[in-house]
CSV table of N, CA and C in Angstrom, one decimal:
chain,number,residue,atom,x,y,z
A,1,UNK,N,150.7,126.3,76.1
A,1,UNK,CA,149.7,125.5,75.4
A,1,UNK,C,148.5,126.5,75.3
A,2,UNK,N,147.9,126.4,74.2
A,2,UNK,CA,146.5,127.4,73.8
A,2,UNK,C,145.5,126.4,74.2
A,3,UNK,N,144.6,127.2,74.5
A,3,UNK,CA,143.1,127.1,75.1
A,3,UNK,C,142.5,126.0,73.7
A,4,UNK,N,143.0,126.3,72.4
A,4,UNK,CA,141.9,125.5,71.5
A,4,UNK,C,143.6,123.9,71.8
A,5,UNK,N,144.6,124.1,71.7
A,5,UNK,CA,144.7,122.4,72.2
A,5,UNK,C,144.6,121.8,73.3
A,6,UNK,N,144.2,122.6,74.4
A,6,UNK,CA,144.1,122.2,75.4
A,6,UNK,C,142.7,120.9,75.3
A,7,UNK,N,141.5,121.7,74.3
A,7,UNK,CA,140.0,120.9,74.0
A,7,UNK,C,140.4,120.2,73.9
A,8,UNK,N,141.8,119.4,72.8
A,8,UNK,CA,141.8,118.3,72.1
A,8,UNK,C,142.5,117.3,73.3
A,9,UNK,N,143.2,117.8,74.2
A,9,UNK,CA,143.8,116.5,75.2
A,9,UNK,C,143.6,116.1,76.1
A,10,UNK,N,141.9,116.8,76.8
A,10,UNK,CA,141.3,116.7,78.0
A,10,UNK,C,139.9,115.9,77.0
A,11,UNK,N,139.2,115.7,78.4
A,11,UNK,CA,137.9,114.9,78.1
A,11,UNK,C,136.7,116.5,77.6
A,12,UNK,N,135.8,115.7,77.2
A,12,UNK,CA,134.9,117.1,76.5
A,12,UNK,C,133.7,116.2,76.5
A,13,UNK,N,132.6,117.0,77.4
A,13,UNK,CA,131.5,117.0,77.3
A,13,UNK,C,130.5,116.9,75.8
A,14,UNK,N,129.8,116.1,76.0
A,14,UNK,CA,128.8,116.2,74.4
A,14,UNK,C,127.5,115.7,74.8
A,15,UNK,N,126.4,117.0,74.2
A,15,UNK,CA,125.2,116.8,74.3
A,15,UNK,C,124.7,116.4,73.0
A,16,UNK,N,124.1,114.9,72.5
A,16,UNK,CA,123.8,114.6,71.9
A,16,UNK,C,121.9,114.3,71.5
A,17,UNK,N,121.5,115.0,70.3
A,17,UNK,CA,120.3,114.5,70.6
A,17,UNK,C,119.9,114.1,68.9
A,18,UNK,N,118.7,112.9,69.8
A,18,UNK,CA,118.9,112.1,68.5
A,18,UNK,C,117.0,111.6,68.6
A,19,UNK,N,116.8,111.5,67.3
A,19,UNK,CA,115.1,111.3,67.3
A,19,UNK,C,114.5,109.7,67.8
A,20,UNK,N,113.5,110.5,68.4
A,20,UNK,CA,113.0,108.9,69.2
A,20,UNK,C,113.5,108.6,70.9
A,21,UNK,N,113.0,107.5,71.1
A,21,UNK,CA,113.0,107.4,72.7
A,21,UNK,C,114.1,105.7,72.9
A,22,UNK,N,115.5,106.4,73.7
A,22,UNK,CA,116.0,105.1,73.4
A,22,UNK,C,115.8,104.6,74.7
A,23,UNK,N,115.9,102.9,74.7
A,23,UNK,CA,115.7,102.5,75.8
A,23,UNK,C,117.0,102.2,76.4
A,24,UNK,N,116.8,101.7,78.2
A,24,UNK,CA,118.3,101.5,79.1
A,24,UNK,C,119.0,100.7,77.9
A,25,UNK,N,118.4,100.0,77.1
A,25,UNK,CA,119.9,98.8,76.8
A,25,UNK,C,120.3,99.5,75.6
A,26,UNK,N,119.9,100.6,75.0
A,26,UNK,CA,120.9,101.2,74.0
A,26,UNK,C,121.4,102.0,74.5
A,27,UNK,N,121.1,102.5,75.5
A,27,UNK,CA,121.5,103.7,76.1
A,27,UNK,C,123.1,103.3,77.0
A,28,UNK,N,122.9,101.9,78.0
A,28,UNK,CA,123.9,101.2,78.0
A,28,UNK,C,125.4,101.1,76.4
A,29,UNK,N,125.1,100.7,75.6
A,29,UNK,CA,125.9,101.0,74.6
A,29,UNK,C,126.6,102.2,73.8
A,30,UNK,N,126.4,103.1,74.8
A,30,UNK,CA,126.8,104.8,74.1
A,30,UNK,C,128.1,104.7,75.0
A,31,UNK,N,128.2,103.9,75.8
A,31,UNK,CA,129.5,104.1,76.0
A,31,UNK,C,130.1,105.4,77.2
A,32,UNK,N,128.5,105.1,78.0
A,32,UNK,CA,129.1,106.7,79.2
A,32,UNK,C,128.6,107.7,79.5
A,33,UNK,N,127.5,107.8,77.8
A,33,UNK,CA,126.5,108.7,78.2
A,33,UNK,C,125.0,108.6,78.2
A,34,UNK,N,124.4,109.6,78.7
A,34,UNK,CA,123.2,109.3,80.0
A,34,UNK,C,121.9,110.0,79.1
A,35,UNK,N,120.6,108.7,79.2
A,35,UNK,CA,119.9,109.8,78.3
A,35,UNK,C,119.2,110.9,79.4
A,36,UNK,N,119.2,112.3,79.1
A,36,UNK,CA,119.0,113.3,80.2
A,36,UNK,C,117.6,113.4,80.2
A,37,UNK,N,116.6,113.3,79.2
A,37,UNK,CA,115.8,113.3,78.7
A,37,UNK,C,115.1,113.3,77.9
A,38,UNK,N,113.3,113.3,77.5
A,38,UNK,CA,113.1,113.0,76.7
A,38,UNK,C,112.1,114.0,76.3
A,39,UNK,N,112.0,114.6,74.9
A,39,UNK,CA,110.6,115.6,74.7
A,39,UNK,C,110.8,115.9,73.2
A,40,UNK,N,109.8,116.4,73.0
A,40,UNK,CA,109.1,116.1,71.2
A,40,UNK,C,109.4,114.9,70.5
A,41,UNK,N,109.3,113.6,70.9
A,41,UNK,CA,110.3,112.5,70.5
A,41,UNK,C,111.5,112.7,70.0
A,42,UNK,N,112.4,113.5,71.0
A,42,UNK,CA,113.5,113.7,70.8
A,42,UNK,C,114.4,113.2,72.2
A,43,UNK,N,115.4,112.4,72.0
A,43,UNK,CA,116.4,112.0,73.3
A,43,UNK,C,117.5,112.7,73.3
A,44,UNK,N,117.7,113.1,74.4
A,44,UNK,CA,119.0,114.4,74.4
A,44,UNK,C,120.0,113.3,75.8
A,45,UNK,N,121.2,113.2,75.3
A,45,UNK,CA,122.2,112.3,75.8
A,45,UNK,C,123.4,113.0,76.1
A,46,UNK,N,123.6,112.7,77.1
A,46,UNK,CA,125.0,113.7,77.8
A,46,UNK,C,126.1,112.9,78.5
A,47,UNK,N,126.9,113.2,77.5
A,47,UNK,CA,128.9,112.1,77.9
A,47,UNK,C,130.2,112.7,77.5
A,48,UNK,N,130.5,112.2,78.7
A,48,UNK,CA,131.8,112.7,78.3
A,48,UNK,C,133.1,111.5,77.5
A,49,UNK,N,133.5,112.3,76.7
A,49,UNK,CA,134.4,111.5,75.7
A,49,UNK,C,136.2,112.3,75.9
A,50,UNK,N,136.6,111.3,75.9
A,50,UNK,CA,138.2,111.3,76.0
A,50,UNK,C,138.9,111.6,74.8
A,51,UNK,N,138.5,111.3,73.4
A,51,UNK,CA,138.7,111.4,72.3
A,51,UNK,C,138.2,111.3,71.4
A,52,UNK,N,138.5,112.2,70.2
A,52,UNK,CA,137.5,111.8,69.4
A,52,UNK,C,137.1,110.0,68.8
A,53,UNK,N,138.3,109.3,68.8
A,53,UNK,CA,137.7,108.0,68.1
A,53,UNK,C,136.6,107.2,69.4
A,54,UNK,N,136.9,108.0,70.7
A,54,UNK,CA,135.6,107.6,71.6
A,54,UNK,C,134.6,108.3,71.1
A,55,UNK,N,134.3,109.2,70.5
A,55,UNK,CA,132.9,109.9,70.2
A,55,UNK,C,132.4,108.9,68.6
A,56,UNK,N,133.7,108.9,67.6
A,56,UNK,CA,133.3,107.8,66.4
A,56,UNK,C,132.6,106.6,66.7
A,57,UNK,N,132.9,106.4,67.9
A,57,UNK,CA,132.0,104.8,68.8
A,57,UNK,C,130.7,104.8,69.1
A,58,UNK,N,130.6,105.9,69.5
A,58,UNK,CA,129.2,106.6,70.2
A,58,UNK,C,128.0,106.6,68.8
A,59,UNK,N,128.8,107.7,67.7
A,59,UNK,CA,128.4,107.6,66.1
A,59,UNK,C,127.7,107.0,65.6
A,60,UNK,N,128.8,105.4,65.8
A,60,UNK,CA,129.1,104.2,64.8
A,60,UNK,C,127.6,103.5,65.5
A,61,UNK,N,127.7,103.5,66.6
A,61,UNK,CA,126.7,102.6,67.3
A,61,UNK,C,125.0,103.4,67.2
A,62,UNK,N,124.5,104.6,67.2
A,62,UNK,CA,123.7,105.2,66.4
A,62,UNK,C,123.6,104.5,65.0
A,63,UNK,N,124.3,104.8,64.4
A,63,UNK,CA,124.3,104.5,62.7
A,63,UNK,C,123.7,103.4,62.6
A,64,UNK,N,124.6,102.3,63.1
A,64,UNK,CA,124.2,100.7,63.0
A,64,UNK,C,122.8,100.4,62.8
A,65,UNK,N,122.4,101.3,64.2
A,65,UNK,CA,120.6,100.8,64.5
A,65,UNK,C,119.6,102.1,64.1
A,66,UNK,N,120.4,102.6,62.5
A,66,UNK,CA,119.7,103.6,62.2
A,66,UNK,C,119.1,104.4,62.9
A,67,UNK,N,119.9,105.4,64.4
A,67,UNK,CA,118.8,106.4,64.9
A,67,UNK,C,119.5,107.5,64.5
A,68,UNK,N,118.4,108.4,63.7
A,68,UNK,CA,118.6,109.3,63.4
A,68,UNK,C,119.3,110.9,64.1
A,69,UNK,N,120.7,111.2,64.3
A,69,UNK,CA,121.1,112.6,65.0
A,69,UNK,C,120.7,113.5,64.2
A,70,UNK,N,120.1,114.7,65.6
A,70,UNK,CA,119.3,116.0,65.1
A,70,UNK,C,120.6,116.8,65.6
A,71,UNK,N,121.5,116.6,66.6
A,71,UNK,CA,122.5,117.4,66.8
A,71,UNK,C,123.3,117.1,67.6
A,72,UNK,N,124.8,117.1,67.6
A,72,UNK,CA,125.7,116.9,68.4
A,72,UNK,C,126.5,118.2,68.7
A,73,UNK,N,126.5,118.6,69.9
A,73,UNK,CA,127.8,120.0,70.5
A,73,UNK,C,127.9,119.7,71.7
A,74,UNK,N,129.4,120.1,71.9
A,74,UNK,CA,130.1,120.2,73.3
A,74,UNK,C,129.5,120.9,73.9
A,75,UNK,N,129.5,120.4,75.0
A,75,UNK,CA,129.1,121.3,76.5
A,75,UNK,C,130.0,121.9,76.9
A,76,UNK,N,129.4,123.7,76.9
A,76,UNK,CA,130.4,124.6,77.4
A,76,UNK,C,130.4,124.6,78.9
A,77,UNK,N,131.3,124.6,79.6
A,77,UNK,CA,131.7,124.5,81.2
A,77,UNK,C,132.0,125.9,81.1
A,78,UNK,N,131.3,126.9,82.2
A,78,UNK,CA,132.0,128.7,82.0
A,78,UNK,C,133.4,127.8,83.6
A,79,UNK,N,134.6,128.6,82.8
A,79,UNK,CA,135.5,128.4,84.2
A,79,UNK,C,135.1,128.6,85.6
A,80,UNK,N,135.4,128.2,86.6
A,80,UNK,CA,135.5,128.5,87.9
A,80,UNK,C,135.6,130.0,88.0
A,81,UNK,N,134.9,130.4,89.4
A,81,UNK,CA,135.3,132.0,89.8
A,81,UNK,C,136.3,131.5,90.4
């Protein structure tokens, strides 16, 4: 098994940041992940997703309540020594 399918069948970290300041009960609705913080009115959110139609969830539920994403990327883990 190669290193790029291996991404696709384990869980994968995502740092999401999105404009504005969400509060606990939308933050509750992401489904897992945590807002890490907050600065330039920007909220930066960190979860881990099992697959992608779990991350489409995460997406769908932004969209709905119109908050605008500035950026979505996986979190690189460097391996173990």
């Amino acid at each position: 098994m190669t290193s790029t399918v291996r991404a696709f069948v384990g869980t994968t970290t995502y740092e999401l940041v999105v404009t504005g300041e969400l509060g606990p009960s939308m933050v509750e609705r992401l489904h897992g992940f945590d807002a890490m913080r907050v600065e330039d009115g920007r909220t930066h959110l960190v979860g881990r997703v099992g697959n992608q139609a779990s991350l489409y969830v995460v997406l769908e539920v932004l969209h709905e309540f119109g908050i605008p994403i500035v950026s979505l990327n996986p979190v690189v883990v460097p391996p173990a020594a």
